[in-house]
Coordinates of C-alpha atoms in Angstrom, one line a residue:
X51 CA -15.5 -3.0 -10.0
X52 CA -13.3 -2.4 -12.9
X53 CA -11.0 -5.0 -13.8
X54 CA -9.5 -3.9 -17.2
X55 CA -7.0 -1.4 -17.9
X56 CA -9.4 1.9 -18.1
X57 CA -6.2 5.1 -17.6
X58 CA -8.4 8.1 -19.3
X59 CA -11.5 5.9 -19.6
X60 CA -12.8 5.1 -16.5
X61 CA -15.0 8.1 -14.6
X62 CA -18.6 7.6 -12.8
X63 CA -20.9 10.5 -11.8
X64 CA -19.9 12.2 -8.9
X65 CA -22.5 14.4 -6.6
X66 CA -23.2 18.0 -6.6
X67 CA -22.9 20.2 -3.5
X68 CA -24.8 23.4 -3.3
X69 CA -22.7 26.5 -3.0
X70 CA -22.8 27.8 0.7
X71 CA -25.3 30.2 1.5
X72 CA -23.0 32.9 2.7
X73 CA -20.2 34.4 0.8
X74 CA -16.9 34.2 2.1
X75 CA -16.7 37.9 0.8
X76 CA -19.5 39.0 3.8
X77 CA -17.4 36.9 6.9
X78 CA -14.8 38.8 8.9
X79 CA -11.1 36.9 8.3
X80 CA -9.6 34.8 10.5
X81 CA -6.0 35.9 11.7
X82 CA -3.1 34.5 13.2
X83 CA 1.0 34.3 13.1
X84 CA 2.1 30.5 13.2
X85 CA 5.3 29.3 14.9
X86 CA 7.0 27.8 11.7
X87 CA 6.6 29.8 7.9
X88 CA 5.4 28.0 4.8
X89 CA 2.4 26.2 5.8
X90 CA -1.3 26.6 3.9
X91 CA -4.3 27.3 6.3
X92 CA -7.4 25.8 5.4
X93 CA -10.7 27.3 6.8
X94 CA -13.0 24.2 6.6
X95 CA -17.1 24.3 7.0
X96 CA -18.7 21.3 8.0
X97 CA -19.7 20.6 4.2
X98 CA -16.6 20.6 2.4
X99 CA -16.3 23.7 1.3
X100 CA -13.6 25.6 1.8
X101 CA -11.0 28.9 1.2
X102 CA -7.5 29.1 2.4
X103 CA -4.1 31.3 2.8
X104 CA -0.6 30.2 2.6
X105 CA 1.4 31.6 5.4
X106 CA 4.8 32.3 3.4
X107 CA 6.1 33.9 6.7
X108 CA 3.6 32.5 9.4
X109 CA 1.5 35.1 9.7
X110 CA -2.4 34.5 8.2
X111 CA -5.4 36.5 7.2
X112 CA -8.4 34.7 5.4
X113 CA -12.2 34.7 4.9
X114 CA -13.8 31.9 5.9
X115 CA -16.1 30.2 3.7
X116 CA -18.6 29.8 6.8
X117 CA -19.5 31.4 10.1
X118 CA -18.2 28.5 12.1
X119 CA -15.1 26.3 10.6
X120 CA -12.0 24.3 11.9
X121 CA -8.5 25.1 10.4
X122 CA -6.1 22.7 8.7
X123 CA -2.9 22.8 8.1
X124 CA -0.8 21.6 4.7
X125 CA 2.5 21.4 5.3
X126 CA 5.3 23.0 3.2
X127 CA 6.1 19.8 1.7
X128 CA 2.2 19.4 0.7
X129 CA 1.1 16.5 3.4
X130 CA -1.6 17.5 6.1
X131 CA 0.0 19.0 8.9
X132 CA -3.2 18.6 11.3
X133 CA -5.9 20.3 13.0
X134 CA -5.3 23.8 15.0
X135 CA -6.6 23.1 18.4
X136 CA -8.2 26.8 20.2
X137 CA -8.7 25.1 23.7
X138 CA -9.2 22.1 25.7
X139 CA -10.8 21.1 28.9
X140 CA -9.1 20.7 32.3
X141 CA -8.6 17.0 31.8
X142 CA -7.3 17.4 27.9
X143 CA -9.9 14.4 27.4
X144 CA -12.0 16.6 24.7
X145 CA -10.3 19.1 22.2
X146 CA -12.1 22.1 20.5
X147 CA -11.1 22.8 17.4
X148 CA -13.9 25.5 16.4
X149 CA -13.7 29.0 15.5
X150 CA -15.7 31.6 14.2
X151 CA -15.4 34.3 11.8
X152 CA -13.4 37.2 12.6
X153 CA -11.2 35.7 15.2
X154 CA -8.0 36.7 15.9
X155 CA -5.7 33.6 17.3
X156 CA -2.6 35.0 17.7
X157 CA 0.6 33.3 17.9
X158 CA -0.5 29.7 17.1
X159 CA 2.8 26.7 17.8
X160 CA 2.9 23.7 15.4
X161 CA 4.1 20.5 16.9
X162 CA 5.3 18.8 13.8
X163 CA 6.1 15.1 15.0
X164 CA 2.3 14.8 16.5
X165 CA 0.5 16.2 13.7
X166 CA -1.5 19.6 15.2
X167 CA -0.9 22.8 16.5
X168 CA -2.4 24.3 19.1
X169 CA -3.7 28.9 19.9
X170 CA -1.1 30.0 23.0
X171 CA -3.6 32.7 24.6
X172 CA -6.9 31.9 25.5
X173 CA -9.0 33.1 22.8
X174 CA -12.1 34.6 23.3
X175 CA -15.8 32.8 23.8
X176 CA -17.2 35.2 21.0
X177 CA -14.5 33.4 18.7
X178 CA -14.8 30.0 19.7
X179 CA -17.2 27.6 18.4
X180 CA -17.7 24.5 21.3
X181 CA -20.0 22.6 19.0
X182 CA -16.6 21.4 17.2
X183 CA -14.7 19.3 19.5
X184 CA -12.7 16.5 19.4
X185 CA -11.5 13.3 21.7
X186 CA -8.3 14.3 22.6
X187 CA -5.4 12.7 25.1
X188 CA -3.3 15.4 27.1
X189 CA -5.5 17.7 24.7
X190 CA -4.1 16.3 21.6
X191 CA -6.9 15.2 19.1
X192 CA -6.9 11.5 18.7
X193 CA -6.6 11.7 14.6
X194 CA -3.8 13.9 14.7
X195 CA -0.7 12.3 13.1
X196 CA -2.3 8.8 11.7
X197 CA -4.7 11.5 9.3
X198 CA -7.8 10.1 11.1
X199 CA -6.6 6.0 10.7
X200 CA -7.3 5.2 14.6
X201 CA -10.6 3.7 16.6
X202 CA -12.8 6.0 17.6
X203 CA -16.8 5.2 17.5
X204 CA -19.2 8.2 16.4
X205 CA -20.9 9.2 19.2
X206 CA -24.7 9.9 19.7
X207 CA -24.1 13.6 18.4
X208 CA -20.8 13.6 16.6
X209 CA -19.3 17.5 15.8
X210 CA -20.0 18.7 12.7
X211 CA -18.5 17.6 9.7
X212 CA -16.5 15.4 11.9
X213 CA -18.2 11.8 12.4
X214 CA -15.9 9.9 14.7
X215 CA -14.8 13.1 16.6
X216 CA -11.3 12.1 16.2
X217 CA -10.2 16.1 14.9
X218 CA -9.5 15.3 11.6
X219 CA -12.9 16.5 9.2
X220 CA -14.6 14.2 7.2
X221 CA -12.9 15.4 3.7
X222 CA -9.4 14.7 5.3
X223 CA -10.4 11.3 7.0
X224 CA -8.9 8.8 5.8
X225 CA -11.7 6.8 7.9
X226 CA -14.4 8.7 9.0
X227 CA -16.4 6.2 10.9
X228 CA -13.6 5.1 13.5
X229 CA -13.6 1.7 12.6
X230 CA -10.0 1.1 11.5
X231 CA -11.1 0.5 7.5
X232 CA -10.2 2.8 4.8
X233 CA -12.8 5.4 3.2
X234 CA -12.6 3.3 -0.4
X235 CA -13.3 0.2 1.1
X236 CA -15.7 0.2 4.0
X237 CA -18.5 -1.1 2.8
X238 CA -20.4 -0.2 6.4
X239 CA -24.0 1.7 5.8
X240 CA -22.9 4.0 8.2
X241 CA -19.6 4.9 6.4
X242 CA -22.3 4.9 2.9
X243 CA -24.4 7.1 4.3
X244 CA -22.2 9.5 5.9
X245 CA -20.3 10.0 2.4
X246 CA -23.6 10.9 0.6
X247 CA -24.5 13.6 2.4
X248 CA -20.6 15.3 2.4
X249 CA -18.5 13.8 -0.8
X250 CA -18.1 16.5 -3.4
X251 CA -17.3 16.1 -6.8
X252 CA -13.7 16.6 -6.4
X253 CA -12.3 12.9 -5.8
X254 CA -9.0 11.4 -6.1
X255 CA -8.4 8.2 -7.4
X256 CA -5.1 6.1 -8.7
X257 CA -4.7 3.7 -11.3
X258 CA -1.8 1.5 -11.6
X259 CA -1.7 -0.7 -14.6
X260 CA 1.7 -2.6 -15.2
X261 CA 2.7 -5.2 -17.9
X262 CA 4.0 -9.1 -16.4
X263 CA 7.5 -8.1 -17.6
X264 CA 7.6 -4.9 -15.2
X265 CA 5.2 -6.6 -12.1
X266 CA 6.8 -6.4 -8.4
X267 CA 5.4 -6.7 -5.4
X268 CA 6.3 -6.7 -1.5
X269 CA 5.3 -9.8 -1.2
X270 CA 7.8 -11.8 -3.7
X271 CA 11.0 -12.6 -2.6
X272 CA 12.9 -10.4 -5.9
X273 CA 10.9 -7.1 -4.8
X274 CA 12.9 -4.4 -3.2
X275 CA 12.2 -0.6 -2.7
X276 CA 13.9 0.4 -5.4
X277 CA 12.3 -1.9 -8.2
X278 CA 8.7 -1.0 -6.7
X279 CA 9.7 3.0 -7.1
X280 CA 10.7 2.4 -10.5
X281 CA 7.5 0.4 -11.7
X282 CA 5.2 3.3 -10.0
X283 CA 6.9 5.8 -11.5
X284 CA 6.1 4.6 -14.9
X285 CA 3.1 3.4 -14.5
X286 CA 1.2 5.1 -11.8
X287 CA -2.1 7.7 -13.2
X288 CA -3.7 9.5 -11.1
X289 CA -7.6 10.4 -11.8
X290 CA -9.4 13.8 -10.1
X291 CA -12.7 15.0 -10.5
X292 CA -13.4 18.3 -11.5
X293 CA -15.1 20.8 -9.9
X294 CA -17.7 23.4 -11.9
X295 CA -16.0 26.5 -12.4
X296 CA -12.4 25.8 -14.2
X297 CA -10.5 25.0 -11.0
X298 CA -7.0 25.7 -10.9
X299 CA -5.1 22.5 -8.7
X300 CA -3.2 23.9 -5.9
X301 CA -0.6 21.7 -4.9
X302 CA 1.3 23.6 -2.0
X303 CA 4.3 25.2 -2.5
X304 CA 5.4 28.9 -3.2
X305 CA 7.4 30.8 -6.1
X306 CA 11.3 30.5 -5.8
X307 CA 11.9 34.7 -5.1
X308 CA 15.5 33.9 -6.9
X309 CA 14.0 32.3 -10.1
X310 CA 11.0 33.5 -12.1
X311 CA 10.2 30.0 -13.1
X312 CA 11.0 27.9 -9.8
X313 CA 9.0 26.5 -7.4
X314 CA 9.5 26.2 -3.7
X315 CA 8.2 22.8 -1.9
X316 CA 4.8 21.5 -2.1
X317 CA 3.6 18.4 -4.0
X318 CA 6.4 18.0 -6.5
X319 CA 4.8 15.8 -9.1
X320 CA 1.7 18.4 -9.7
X321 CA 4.2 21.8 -8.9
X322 CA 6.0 24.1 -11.1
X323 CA 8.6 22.4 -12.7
X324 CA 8.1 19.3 -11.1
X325 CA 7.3 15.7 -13.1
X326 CA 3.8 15.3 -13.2
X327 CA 2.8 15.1 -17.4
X328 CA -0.5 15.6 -19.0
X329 CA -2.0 14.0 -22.4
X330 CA -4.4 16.1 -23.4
X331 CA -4.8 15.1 -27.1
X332 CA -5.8 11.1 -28.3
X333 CA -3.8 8.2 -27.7
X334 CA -0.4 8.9 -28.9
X335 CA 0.1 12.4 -28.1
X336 CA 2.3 14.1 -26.5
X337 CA 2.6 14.1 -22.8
X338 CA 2.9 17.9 -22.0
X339 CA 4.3 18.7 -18.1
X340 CA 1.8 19.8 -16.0
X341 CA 1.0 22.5 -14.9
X342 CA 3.0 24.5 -17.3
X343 CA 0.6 23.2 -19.8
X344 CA -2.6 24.7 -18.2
X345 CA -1.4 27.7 -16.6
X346 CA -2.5 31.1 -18.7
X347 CA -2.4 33.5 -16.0
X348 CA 1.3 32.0 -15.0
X349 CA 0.0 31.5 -10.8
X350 CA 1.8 28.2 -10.7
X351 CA -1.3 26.3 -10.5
X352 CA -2.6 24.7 -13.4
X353 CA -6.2 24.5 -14.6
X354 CA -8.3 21.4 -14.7
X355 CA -9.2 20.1 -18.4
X356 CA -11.4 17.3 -18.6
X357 CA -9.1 14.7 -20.4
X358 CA -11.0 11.4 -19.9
X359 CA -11.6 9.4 -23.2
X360 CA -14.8 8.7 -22.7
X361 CA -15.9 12.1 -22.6
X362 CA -17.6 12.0 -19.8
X363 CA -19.7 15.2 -19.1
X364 CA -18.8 19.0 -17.7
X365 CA -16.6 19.4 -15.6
X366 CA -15.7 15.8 -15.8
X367 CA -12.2 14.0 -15.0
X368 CA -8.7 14.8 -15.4
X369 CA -6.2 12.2 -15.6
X370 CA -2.2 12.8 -15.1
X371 CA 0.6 11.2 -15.0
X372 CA 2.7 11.8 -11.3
X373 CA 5.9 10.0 -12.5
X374 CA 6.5 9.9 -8.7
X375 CA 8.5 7.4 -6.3
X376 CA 6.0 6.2 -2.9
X377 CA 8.6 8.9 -1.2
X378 CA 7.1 11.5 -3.6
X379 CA 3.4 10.5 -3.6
X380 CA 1.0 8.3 -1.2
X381 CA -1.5 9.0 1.7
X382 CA -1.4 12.0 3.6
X383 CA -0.8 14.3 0.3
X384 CA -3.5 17.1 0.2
X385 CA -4.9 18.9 -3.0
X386 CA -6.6 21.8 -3.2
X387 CA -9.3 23.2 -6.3
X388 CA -9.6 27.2 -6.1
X389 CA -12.5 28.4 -8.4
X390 CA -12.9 31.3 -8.3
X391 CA -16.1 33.2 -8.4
X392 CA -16.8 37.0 -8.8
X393 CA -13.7 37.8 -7.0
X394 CA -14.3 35.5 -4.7
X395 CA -12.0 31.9 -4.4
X396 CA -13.3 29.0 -2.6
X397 CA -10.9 26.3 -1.9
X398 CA -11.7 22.7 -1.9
X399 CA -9.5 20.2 -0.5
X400 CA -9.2 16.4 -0.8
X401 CA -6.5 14.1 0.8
X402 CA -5.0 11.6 -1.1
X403 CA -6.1 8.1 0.7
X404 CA -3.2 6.3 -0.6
X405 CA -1.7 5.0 -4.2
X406 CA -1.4 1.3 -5.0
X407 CA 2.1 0.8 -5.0
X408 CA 2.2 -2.5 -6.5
X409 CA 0.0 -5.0 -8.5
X410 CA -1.7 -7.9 -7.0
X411 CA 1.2 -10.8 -8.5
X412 CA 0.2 -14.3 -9.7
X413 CA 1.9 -16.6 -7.7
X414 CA 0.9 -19.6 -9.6
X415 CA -1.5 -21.1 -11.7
X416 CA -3.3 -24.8 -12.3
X417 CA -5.0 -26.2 -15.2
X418 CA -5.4 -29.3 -12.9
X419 CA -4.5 -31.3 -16.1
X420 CA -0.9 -31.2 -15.6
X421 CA 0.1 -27.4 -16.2
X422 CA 1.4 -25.8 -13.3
X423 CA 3.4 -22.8 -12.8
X424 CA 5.3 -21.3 -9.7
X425 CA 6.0 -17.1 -11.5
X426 CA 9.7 -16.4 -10.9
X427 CA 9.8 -13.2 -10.5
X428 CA 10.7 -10.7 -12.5
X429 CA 9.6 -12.0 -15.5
X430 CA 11.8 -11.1 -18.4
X431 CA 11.4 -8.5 -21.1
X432 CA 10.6 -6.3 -22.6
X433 CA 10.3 -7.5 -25.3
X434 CA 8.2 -9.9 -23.9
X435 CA 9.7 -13.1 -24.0
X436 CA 9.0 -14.0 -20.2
X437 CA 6.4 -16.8 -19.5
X438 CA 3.2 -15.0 -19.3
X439 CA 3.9 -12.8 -21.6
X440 CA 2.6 -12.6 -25.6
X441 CA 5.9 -13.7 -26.8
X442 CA 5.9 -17.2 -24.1
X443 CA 2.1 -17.8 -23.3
X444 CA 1.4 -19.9 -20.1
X445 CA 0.2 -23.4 -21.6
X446 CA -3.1 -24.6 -20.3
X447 CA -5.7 -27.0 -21.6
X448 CA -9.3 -27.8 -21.0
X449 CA -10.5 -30.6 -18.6
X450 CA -12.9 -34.0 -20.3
X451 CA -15.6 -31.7 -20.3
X452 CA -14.1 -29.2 -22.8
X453 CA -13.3 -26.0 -20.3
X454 CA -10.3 -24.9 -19.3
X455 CA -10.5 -24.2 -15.8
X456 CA -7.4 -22.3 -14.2
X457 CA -6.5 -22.4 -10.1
X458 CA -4.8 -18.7 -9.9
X459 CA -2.9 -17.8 -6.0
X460 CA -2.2 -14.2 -6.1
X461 CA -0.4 -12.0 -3.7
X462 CA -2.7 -8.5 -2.6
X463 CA -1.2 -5.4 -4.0
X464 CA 0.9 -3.2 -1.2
X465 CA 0.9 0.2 -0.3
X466 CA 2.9 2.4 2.4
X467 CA 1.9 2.1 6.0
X468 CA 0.0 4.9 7.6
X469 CA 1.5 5.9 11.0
X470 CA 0.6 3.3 13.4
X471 CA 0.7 0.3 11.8
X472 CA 3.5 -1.9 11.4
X473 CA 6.1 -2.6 8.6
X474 CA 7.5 -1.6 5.9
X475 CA 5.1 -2.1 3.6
X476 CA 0.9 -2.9 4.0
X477 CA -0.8 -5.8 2.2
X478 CA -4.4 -4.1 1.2
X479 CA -7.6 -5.9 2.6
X480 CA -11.2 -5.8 1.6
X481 CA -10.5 -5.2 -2.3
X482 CA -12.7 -7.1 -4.8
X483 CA -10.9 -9.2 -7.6
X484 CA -11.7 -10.1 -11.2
X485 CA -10.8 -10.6 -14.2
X486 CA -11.5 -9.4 -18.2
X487 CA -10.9 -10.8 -21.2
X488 CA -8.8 -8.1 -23.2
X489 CA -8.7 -10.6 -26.7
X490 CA -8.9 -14.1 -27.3
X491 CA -7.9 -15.5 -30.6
X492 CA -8.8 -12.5 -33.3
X493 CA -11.2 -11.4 -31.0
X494 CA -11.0 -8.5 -29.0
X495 CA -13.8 -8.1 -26.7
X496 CA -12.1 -6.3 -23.7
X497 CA -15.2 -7.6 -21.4
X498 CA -15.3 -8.7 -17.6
X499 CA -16.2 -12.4 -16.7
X500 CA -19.6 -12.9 -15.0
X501 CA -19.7 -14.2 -11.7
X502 CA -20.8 -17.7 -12.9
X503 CA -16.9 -18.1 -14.2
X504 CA -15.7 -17.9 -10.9
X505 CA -15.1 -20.5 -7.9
X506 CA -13.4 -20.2 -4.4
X507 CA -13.0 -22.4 -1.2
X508 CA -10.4 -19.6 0.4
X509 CA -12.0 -18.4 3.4
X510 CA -10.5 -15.1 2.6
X511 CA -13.2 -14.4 -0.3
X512 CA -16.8 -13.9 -0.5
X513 CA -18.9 -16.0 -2.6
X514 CA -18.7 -14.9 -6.0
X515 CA -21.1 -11.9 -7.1
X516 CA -22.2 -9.5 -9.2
X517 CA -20.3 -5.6 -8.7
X518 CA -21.8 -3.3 -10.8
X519 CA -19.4 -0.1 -11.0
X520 CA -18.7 2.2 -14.3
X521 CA -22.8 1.2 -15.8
X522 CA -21.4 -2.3 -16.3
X523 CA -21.9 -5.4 -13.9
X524 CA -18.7 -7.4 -13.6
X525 CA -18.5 -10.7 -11.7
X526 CA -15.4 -11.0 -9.2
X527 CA -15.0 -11.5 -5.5
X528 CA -14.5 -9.7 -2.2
X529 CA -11.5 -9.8 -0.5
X530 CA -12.5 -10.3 3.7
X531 CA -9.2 -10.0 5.0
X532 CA -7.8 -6.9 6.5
X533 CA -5.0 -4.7 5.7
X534 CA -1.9 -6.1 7.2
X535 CA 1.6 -6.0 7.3
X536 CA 3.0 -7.8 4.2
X537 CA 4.2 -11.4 4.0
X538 CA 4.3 -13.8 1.3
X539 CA 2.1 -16.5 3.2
X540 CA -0.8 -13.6 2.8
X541 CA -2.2 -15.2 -0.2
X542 CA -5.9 -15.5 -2.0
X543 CA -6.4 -18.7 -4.3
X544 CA -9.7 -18.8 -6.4
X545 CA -10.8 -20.6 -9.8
X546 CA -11.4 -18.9 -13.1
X547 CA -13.2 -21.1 -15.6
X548 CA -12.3 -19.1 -18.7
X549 CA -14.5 -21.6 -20.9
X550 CA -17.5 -20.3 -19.1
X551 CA -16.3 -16.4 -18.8
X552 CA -15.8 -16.7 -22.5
X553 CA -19.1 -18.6 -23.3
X554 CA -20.9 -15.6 -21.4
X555 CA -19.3 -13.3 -23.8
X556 CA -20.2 -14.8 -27.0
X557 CA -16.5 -16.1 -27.5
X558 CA -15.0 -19.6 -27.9
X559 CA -11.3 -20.5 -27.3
X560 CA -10.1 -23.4 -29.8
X561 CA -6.7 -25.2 -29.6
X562 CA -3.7 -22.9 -30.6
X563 CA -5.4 -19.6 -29.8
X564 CA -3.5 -17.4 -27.1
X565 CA -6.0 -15.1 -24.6
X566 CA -4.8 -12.0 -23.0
X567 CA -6.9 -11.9 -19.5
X568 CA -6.4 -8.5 -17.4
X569 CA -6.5 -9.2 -13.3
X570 CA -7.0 -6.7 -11.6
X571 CA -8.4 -5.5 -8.1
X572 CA -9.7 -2.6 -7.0
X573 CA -11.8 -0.4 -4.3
X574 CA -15.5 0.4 -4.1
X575 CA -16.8 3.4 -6.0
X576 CA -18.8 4.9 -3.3
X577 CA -20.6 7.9 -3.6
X578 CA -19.6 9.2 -6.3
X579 CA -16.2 8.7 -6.2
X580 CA -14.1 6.5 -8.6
X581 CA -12.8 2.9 -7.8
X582 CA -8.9 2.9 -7.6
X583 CA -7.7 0.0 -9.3
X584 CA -4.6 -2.1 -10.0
X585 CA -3.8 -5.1 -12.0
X586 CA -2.5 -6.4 -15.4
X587 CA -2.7 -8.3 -18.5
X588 CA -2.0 -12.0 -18.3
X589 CA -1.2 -14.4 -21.3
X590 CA -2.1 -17.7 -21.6
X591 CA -2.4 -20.2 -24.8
X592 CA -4.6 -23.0 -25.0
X593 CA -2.6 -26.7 -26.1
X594 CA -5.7 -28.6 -26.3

């Protein structure tokens, strides 16, 4: 896990897929005319790779980067549309959703509020691809419209690229395994073993990092839509992995025919003249509005600079700032990498799992020597005058035996329900916690707290352990709990000793001296892709 704030520093390794075998310049296009104009088509293989068209006026040509694929759709507003269903069997129970190269579909109708589309004719055997089916009701696929969220166990021979056989592929799944638990935090060996063999190196990841002063979430009484909107807008970064070959990020959309510089639908905060921003120099510079920035040949889609601070190595990661409301951003938005190679582009697409919306909130704190806080919410500033904050530290003191031992409840961060589940807004299970200390006294060490530093009787929490993510080991603990919808009463309570966390760092804390300690939660990095995390930076002063 990562616990302290990491925006342009954080990356891991990601995996390397080979390039397919057959070139998409050698495979006979895929044709058809769908019922509604704007959408992008997405020929998919059953390892990721991909190439697609954008059918401006509904009608579609493309090579597929395989013999056998499934088509996607992204809608004109960027968000996956669904699968395009060729057939199903007489009791609609099992849904095919394969096709070969050089088929012709014809007129193809989009049913918008279910999530799919479905061929009108009956399409040729020659062009249809059995192998690729899905479970299906009235000959619907099972996936469609919850983007894969729903129960469906992987049978003994699941489709290709397509574990649970719900009709959403693996690289649009938001749960591949059918078992009701996000990608980023199913920690099953199935789920791990599945992702090694398909992940690519083009992730998505979000990072929401907010000071106390600007700190909301669902779950305290003050929060409202708005003030959670504003917060994420200023704070949210989102984190992609590049792919080899100078990608260019295709975020949906089309030219405005009336303006040479507008841009019609698609993902606004990563489109033409939309509000995503870009730093591309050191801390301090600039943020320059993407993809204007990064756009030479003037296509409308910018090109992918590796950005990270850390420098990780080619391709690497590219971080950017969305400056997006959760009506603008969240699960269900699709991305798409073009590289293109002698002539040739391959299209690589990646579904964006969900953003945090909020920080996980302290609720209160104890010292259990008589300093005890309930956080009011919000918490004043800036400037930060707010308890909490570096202008009003939160007093604590250490026990008889000389460490200061703090009792912390938090609230889970929230994010936007996925179709199907309940609420206006969903607390997030199954993240792990922890903490690091940013600076203590003149000291700034900016390390994570071993697991030895931390204690917990809630039966919510594993035991505490060691989480090794980013080539350091943090110590923290696992949230057991669900996603569910939010309420205040879902709490987690566990015990920091910062005496000990500090001790394991080669710090002390004397009387006087304020510490700055960053909580933060965040996913697993599985696979190659990067943990999403959330949190923020704490103050507290020590009074004796």
């Amino acid at each position: 896990m990562v616990w302290g704030p990491c925006l342009r520093g954080c990356f891991v390794a990601a995996l390397v897929l080979a390039a397919p075998a057959v070139a998409a310049a050698k495979l006979a296009p895929i044709s058809g005319k769908l019922s509604k104009p704007g959408y992008t088509v997405i020929a998919l293989a059953a390892n990721g790779q991909g190439s697609s068209a954008r059918a401006l006026h509904g009608s579609f040509d493309l090579r597929p980067p395989a013999g056998r694929v499934t088509l996607q759709l992204r809608a004109p507003n960027g968000l996956y549309a669904g699968p395009v269903v060729i057939r199903s069997d007489q009791k609609g129970a099992r849904a095919i959703v394969g096709v070969r190269a050089g088929a012709r579909l014809g007129r193809i109708t989009l049913n918008v509020r279910r999530g799919y589309a479905t061929v009108i004719r009956r399409v040729p055997k020659r062009w249809v691809d059995t192998t690729r089916w899905a479970r299906a009701k009235k000959g619907v696929p099972i996936g469609a419209g919850n983007f894969g969220l729903v129960r469906s166990t992987p049978p003994r021979v699941s489709p290709p690229g397509d574990l649970d056989a719900d009709g959403v592929p693996d690289r649009l799944d938001v749960d591949i395994n059918g078992n009701r638990i996000l990608n980023n935090v199913d920690r099953s060996a199935l789920r791990r073993a599945r992702v090694a063999q398909t992940e690519s190196q083009f992730f998505i990841g979000s990072q929401l990092d907010v000071p106390l002063w600007d700190t909301v979430n669902a779950d305290a009484a003050t929060a409202n839509g708005a003030a959670i909107d504003r917060a994420l807008s200023s704070w949210d970064t989102l984190v992609l992995g590049i792919l080899p070959g100078s990608p260019q990020l295709d975020c949906g959309g089309a030219p405005d025919p009336n303006s040479l510089q507008g841009w019609l639908g698609g993902l606004g905060y990563c489109t033409r003249g939309g509000t995503g921003q870009v730093q591309l120099g050191p801390p301090g510079s600039p943020y320059q509005p993407f993809p204007a920035c990064c756009d030479p040949d003037g296509n409308g889609f910018g090109t992918l600079l590796n950005n990270a601070l850390n420098h990780p190595p080619p391709p690497g990661v590219f971080f950017f700032k969305p400056n997006a409301t959760t009506g603008q951003i969240g699960t269900g938005d699709v991305l798409i990498q073009r590289v293109t190679n002698s002539g040739v582009i391959t299209a690589t697409a990646a579904l964006l799992p969900y953003i945090f919306a909020t920080v996980p909130a302290l609720a209160s704190y104890s010292d259990g020597q008589g300093n005890s806080v309930t956080v009011n919410y919000p918490v004043a500033g800036p400037p930060a005058t707010g308890p909490g904050t570096p202008g009003n530290p939160f007093p604590v003191a250490a026990a008889g035996n000389g460490e200061v031992a703090l009792k912390l409840t938090f609230w889970r961060p929230q994010r936007r329900p996925i179709p199907t589940e309940r609420g206006a807004w969903t607390d997030i299970g199954k993240l792990g916690y922890g903490a690091s200390v940013q600076s203590v006294g003149a000291a700034s060490p900016n390390l994570p707290c071993p697991p030895s530093a931390f204690s917990t009787t809630d039966p919510n929490l594993s035991a505490p352990q060691a989480l090794a993510q980013f080539g350091q080991t943090a110590g923290g603990l696992m949230d057991l709990a669900p996603d569910q919808p939010a309420d205040p009463a879902n709490t987690i309570t566990y015990t920091l000793n910062l005496t000990r966390c500090l001790a394991a760092l080669g710090l002390r804390w004397t009387t006087g001296e304020s510490a700055i300690v960053h909580f933060g939660a965040a996913t697993d990095a599985i696979a190659g892709a990067p943990a999403s995390q959330t949190g923020g930076p704490i103050v507290f002063e020590r009074r004796r």
